């Protein structure tokens, strides 16, 4: 029987929402087999036969350490179906048991740190460039040179996105705090 | 010769990983063995296990075993230091059990 493939384009800020969506698709028989940024490729298959998760690596997926980790995951029966920058989409056959990459609190906290660190870095980058653009627009206004709205508009846009990215880090940091509280009593 | 702090407790996962490696074993085997030993109570996620194995390798409580270039699955085995660690851990656990029993003995 010929394999049927479907492509869907979606953009997610929140990887947990993305994971929920991938598993919902899997429940409906659409199994993710490839992934690139916002392009998701699904194969029609047995509904619920796979369960999906997303992992954020310390390095790019092409890095030797990432490659080692990916090889280990595959040894453990976890298949890597998509790779983009630091993200990998993984899946496991439902019949092989639950898919929990991390079963200890410390690692879960580390993962949240990895992701929130990136959001905060991007946020700082946006704010920094935005500030530069702001100063540029003030300078050109004061010096009386031909006034262009470009720097100021850029400043507004960058500052906006700076806050958007910062906002993405907040739920992650909140979750981290909850896990830290939990680890005060329990080992994991 | 051990260069670790004997007063710090091991996590359950690390304890069970170490005692799974009396003989060389690969990652999947370790996970299965730990589930068996703990009657399904302790499960090691692949990410957790990967991190733990790397830490244990760094501390030299385990070592990679065998031909890691050709063989698909890397295997690990406990070192003498690792065995010392388990001995000390057992003393610690016995202390806990003793004190716990005294506590309950006074209540029941």
Tab-separated table of C-alpha atoms in Angstrom:
chain	number	residue	atom	x	y	z
A	1	UNK	CA	0.000	0.000	0.000
A	2	UNK	CA	1.388	3.412	-0.931
A	3	UNK	CA	2.343	5.708	1.910
A	4	UNK	CA	0.317	8.874	2.217
A	5	UNK	CA	2.048	12.048	3.268
A	6	UNK	CA	0.537	15.325	4.382
A	7	UNK	CA	2.290	18.626	4.978
A	8	UNK	CA	1.032	21.180	7.439
A	9	UNK	CA	2.474	24.603	8.183
A	10	UNK	CA	2.132	25.812	11.743
A	11	UNK	CA	4.035	28.219	13.956
A	12	UNK	CA	4.409	27.587	17.671
A	13	UNK	CA	6.000	29.741	20.320
A	14	UNK	CA	5.204	27.282	23.054
A	15	UNK	CA	6.763	23.841	22.645
A	16	UNK	CA	4.331	22.264	25.108
A	17	UNK	CA	1.398	23.343	22.969
A	18	UNK	CA	3.280	21.989	19.981
A	19	UNK	CA	3.733	18.632	21.719
A	20	UNK	CA	0.029	18.480	22.544
A	21	UNK	CA	-0.778	19.179	18.894
A	22	UNK	CA	1.598	16.497	17.595
A	23	UNK	CA	0.048	13.920	19.904
A	24	UNK	CA	-3.453	14.993	18.958
A	25	UNK	CA	-2.525	14.490	15.297
A	26	UNK	CA	-1.076	11.082	16.172
A	27	UNK	CA	-4.331	10.117	17.871
A	28	UNK	CA	-6.095	10.951	14.618
A	29	UNK	CA	-3.698	8.795	12.611
A	30	UNK	CA	-1.377	11.526	11.370
A	31	UNK	CA	2.128	10.540	12.412
A	32	UNK	CA	4.905	13.110	12.210
A	33	UNK	CA	7.783	11.773	10.140
A	34	UNK	CA	9.687	14.951	9.301
A	35	UNK	CA	9.962	18.486	10.593
A	36	UNK	CA	11.577	21.746	9.550
A	37	UNK	CA	10.917	24.985	11.429
A	38	UNK	CA	7.232	25.493	10.595
A	39	UNK	CA	6.757	22.661	8.123
A	40	UNK	CA	5.411	19.426	9.534
A	41	UNK	CA	5.239	16.288	7.396
A	42	UNK	CA	2.806	13.600	8.495
A	43	UNK	CA	2.304	10.045	7.331
A	44	UNK	CA	-1.125	8.441	7.527
A	45	UNK	CA	-0.933	5.530	9.914
A	46	UNK	CA	-2.593	3.683	12.776
A	47	UNK	CA	-4.178	6.217	15.138
A	48	UNK	CA	-2.428	6.398	18.486
A	49	UNK	CA	0.377	4.070	17.459
A	50	UNK	CA	3.070	6.615	18.358
A	51	UNK	CA	3.551	9.140	21.120
A	52	UNK	CA	5.595	12.279	20.512
A	53	UNK	CA	7.847	14.598	22.500
A	54	UNK	CA	10.127	17.535	21.777
A	55	UNK	CA	13.662	17.899	23.036
A	56	UNK	CA	15.827	21.007	23.106
A	57	UNK	CA	19.527	20.242	22.820
A	58	UNK	CA	22.429	22.092	24.395
A	59	UNK	CA	24.045	22.391	20.972
A	60	UNK	CA	22.889	22.335	17.363
A	61	UNK	CA	21.665	18.917	16.296
A	62	UNK	CA	24.712	18.628	14.003
A	63	UNK	CA	27.158	18.933	16.924
A	64	UNK	CA	29.030	15.694	17.870
A	65	UNK	CA	27.574	15.736	21.387
A	66	UNK	CA	24.078	16.060	20.000
A	67	UNK	CA	24.783	13.226	17.590
A	68	UNK	CA	25.886	11.045	20.509
A	69	UNK	CA	22.719	11.821	22.420
A	70	UNK	CA	20.560	11.116	19.364
A	71	UNK	CA	22.336	7.774	18.850
A	72	UNK	CA	21.665	6.899	22.487
A	73	UNK	CA	17.994	7.815	22.174
A	74	UNK	CA	17.605	5.553	19.160
A	75	UNK	CA	19.265	2.720	21.133
A	76	UNK	CA	16.622	3.255	23.802
A	77	UNK	CA	13.809	2.842	21.292
A	78	UNK	CA	13.172	6.561	20.852
A	79	UNK	CA	13.077	7.518	17.185
A	80	UNK	CA	14.191	10.973	16.076
A	81	UNK	CA	11.885	12.167	13.287
A	82	UNK	CA	12.777	15.829	12.939
A	83	UNK	CA	15.684	18.123	13.540
A	84	UNK	CA	15.842	21.909	13.419
A	85	UNK	CA	18.564	23.950	15.060
A	86	UNK	CA	18.512	22.831	18.691
A	87	UNK	CA	15.144	21.154	18.450
A	88	UNK	CA	14.480	17.501	17.765
A	89	UNK	CA	11.108	15.814	17.461
A	90	UNK	CA	11.106	12.329	18.885
A	91	UNK	CA	8.594	9.527	19.006
A	92	UNK	CA	8.134	6.123	20.568
A	93	UNK	CA	5.742	3.282	19.768
A	94	UNK	CA	2.863	3.484	22.201
A	95	UNK	CA	3.060	-0.273	22.768
A	96	UNK	CA	6.634	0.127	24.070
A	97	UNK	CA	5.464	2.170	27.014
A	98	UNK	CA	5.264	5.852	27.980
A	99	UNK	CA	7.591	8.450	26.489
A	100	UNK	CA	9.273	10.391	29.279
A	101	UNK	CA	12.692	11.670	28.318
A	102	UNK	CA	13.425	12.859	31.830
A	103	UNK	CA	12.268	11.092	34.960
A	104	UNK	CA	14.200	13.193	37.455
A	105	UNK	CA	13.488	16.763	38.537
A	106	UNK	CA	17.044	18.040	38.078
A	107	UNK	CA	17.090	17.177	34.356
A	108	UNK	CA	13.639	18.633	33.829
A	109	UNK	CA	14.824	21.873	35.396
A	110	UNK	CA	17.924	21.809	33.184
A	111	UNK	CA	15.766	21.463	30.079
A	112	UNK	CA	13.597	24.410	31.110
A	113	UNK	CA	16.783	26.414	31.724
A	114	UNK	CA	18.138	25.562	28.279
A	115	UNK	CA	15.015	26.779	26.533
A	116	UNK	CA	14.371	29.868	28.654
A	117	UNK	CA	18.029	30.886	28.277
A	118	UNK	CA	17.520	31.080	24.515
A	119	UNK	CA	14.336	33.104	24.769
A	120	UNK	CA	15.997	35.548	27.156
A	121	UNK	CA	19.097	35.823	24.929
A	122	UNK	CA	16.958	36.658	21.896
A	123	UNK	CA	14.992	39.078	23.994
A	124	UNK	CA	18.135	40.896	25.104
A	125	UNK	CA	19.355	40.974	21.502
A	126	UNK	CA	16.098	42.556	20.358
A	127	UNK	CA	16.176	45.136	23.159
A	128	UNK	CA	19.825	45.977	22.465
A	129	UNK	CA	19.378	46.541	18.749
A	130	UNK	CA	16.136	48.371	19.480
A	131	UNK	CA	17.948	50.684	21.856
A	132	UNK	CA	20.573	51.334	19.206
A	133	UNK	CA	17.868	52.199	16.690
A	134	UNK	CA	16.234	54.498	19.229
A	135	UNK	CA	19.488	56.339	19.821
A	136	UNK	CA	20.002	56.536	16.065
A	137	UNK	CA	16.573	58.084	15.562
A	138	UNK	CA	17.142	60.566	18.396
A	139	UNK	CA	20.526	61.486	16.972
A	140	UNK	CA	19.218	62.093	13.480
A	141	UNK	CA	16.339	64.126	14.887
A	142	UNK	CA	18.676	66.330	16.958
A	143	UNK	CA	21.283	66.759	14.244
A	144	UNK	CA	18.569	67.981	11.920
A	145	UNK	CA	19.499	65.591	9.167
A	146	UNK	CA	16.918	64.106	6.835
A	147	UNK	CA	14.562	62.466	9.232
A	148	UNK	CA	13.651	58.912	8.516
A	149	UNK	CA	11.065	57.035	10.509
A	150	UNK	CA	12.906	53.807	9.866
A	151	UNK	CA	15.057	53.735	13.001
A	152	UNK	CA	12.193	54.608	15.321
A	153	UNK	CA	9.805	52.127	13.741
A	154	UNK	CA	12.496	49.482	13.998
A	155	UNK	CA	12.976	50.354	17.656
A	156	UNK	CA	9.263	49.894	18.345
A	157	UNK	CA	9.129	46.588	16.479
A	158	UNK	CA	12.242	45.199	18.107
A	159	UNK	CA	11.118	46.224	21.576
A	160	UNK	CA	7.766	44.573	20.913
A	161	UNK	CA	9.382	41.307	19.926
A	162	UNK	CA	11.818	41.629	22.795
A	163	UNK	CA	8.842	41.498	25.145
A	164	UNK	CA	7.186	38.695	23.182
A	165	UNK	CA	10.300	36.546	23.568
A	166	UNK	CA	10.637	37.450	27.232
A	167	UNK	CA	7.025	36.397	27.690
A	168	UNK	CA	7.845	32.935	26.325
A	169	UNK	CA	10.450	32.442	29.031
A	170	UNK	CA	8.072	33.269	31.872
A	171	UNK	CA	5.905	30.102	31.956
A	172	UNK	CA	9.099	28.041	31.719
A	173	UNK	CA	10.653	29.827	34.685
A	174	UNK	CA	7.415	29.416	36.626
A	175	UNK	CA	7.410	25.695	35.963
A	176	UNK	CA	11.044	25.545	37.019
A	177	UNK	CA	10.155	27.170	40.323
A	178	UNK	CA	7.436	24.576	40.905
A	179	UNK	CA	9.874	21.746	40.234
A	180	UNK	CA	12.436	23.284	42.571
A	181	UNK	CA	9.849	23.455	45.319
A	182	UNK	CA	9.003	19.805	44.683
A	183	UNK	CA	12.649	18.811	44.908
A	184	UNK	CA	12.841	20.295	48.406
A	185	UNK	CA	10.880	17.304	49.600
A	186	UNK	CA	11.200	14.630	46.998
A	187	UNK	CA	14.330	13.319	45.418
A	188	UNK	CA	12.816	13.495	41.954
B	1	UNK	CA	41.025	5.465	46.413
B	2	UNK	CA	37.889	7.500	46.387
B	3	UNK	CA	37.697	11.217	45.785
B	4	UNK	CA	34.048	11.732	46.529
B	5	UNK	CA	32.021	12.938	49.473
B	6	UNK	CA	30.843	9.893	51.402
B	7	UNK	CA	28.265	11.908	53.246
B	8	UNK	CA	26.168	12.750	50.206
B	9	UNK	CA	23.342	10.408	49.253
B	10	UNK	CA	23.051	8.917	45.808
B	11	UNK	CA	19.813	9.196	43.886
B	12	UNK	CA	17.863	5.986	43.482
B	13	UNK	CA	18.484	6.057	39.759
B	14	UNK	CA	22.249	6.266	40.159
B	15	UNK	CA	22.238	3.568	42.841
B	16	UNK	CA	20.350	1.164	40.619
B	17	UNK	CA	22.424	2.015	37.553
B	18	UNK	CA	25.622	1.215	39.463
B	19	UNK	CA	24.432	-2.124	40.749
B	20	UNK	CA	23.226	-3.029	37.267
B	21	UNK	CA	26.786	-2.788	36.000
B	22	UNK	CA	28.486	-5.653	37.803
B	23	UNK	CA	28.781	-7.121	34.328
B	24	UNK	CA	28.984	-4.954	31.191
B	25	UNK	CA	25.583	-3.770	30.036
B	26	UNK	CA	24.226	-1.300	27.500
B	27	UNK	CA	21.761	1.532	28.108
B	28	UNK	CA	18.611	-0.350	27.208
B	29	UNK	CA	19.645	-3.269	29.390
B	30	UNK	CA	20.298	-0.939	32.321
B	31	UNK	CA	16.846	0.598	31.999
B	32	UNK	CA	15.183	-2.808	31.904
B	33	UNK	CA	17.224	-4.135	34.822
B	34	UNK	CA	16.437	-1.140	37.011
B	35	UNK	CA	12.720	-1.574	36.330
B	36	UNK	CA	12.988	-5.234	37.213
B	37	UNK	CA	14.972	-4.685	40.426
B	38	UNK	CA	12.552	-2.027	41.638
B	39	UNK	CA	9.416	-3.857	40.508
B	40	UNK	CA	8.594	-1.060	38.092
B	41	UNK	CA	8.889	1.619	40.763
B	42	UNK	CA	12.009	3.271	39.395
B	43	UNK	CA	11.917	4.080	35.696
B	44	UNK	CA	14.775	5.836	33.955
B	45	UNK	CA	13.926	8.110	31.062
B	46	UNK	CA	16.439	8.045	28.180
B	47	UNK	CA	17.461	11.641	28.836
B	48	UNK	CA	17.911	11.011	32.550
B	49	UNK	CA	19.874	7.816	31.917
B	50	UNK	CA	22.108	9.520	29.362
B	51	UNK	CA	22.938	12.332	31.766
B	52	UNK	CA	23.562	9.923	34.641
B	53	UNK	CA	25.850	7.678	32.586
B	54	UNK	CA	27.917	10.665	31.469
B	55	UNK	CA	28.239	11.914	35.052
B	56	UNK	CA	29.236	8.460	36.250
B	57	UNK	CA	31.823	8.224	33.481
B	58	UNK	CA	33.233	11.635	34.484
B	59	UNK	CA	33.512	10.539	38.101
B	60	UNK	CA	35.040	7.257	36.970
B	61	UNK	CA	32.520	5.239	38.938
B	62	UNK	CA	31.811	3.373	35.694
B	63	UNK	CA	33.804	2.909	32.547
B	64	UNK	CA	32.978	2.257	28.911
B	65	UNK	CA	33.606	-1.343	28.065
B	66	UNK	CA	34.514	-3.167	24.943
B	67	UNK	CA	34.883	-2.133	21.343
B	68	UNK	CA	32.983	1.116	21.152
B	69	UNK	CA	33.936	1.874	17.561
B	70	UNK	CA	32.369	-1.069	15.802
B	71	UNK	CA	29.666	-2.192	18.189
B	72	UNK	CA	26.416	-0.340	17.815
B	73	UNK	CA	25.554	-0.321	21.474
B	74	UNK	CA	28.011	1.133	23.935
B	75	UNK	CA	28.374	-0.914	27.135
B	76	UNK	CA	29.336	0.178	30.621
B	77	UNK	CA	30.721	-1.561	33.680
B	78	UNK	CA	31.274	-0.510	37.302
B	79	UNK	CA	34.776	0.398	38.512
B	80	UNK	CA	36.409	-0.311	41.870
B	81	UNK	CA	35.598	3.240	42.925
B	82	UNK	CA	31.997	2.601	42.004
B	83	UNK	CA	31.944	-0.490	44.199
B	84	UNK	CA	33.316	1.564	47.107
B	85	UNK	CA	30.549	4.067	46.529
B	86	UNK	CA	27.924	1.339	46.805
B	87	UNK	CA	29.488	0.006	50.022
B	88	UNK	CA	29.306	3.445	51.602
B	89	UNK	CA	25.803	3.979	50.317
B	90	UNK	CA	24.694	0.773	51.955
B	91	UNK	CA	26.088	1.933	55.325
B	92	UNK	CA	24.185	5.176	54.930
B	93	UNK	CA	20.967	3.350	54.105
B	94	UNK	CA	21.422	1.021	57.070
B	95	UNK	CA	21.772	4.021	59.343
B	96	UNK	CA	18.501	5.404	57.989
B	97	UNK	CA	16.703	2.090	58.421
B	98	UNK	CA	17.984	1.688	61.979
B	99	UNK	CA	16.857	5.147	63.032
B	100	UNK	CA	13.566	4.735	61.212
B	101	UNK	CA	12.873	1.475	63.043
B	102	UNK	CA	13.662	3.060	66.389
B	103	UNK	CA	11.255	5.866	65.557
B	104	UNK	CA	8.444	3.467	64.611
B	105	UNK	CA	9.268	1.168	67.528
B	106	UNK	CA	8.473	4.013	69.862
B	107	UNK	CA	5.151	4.727	68.174
B	108	UNK	CA	3.672	1.299	67.464
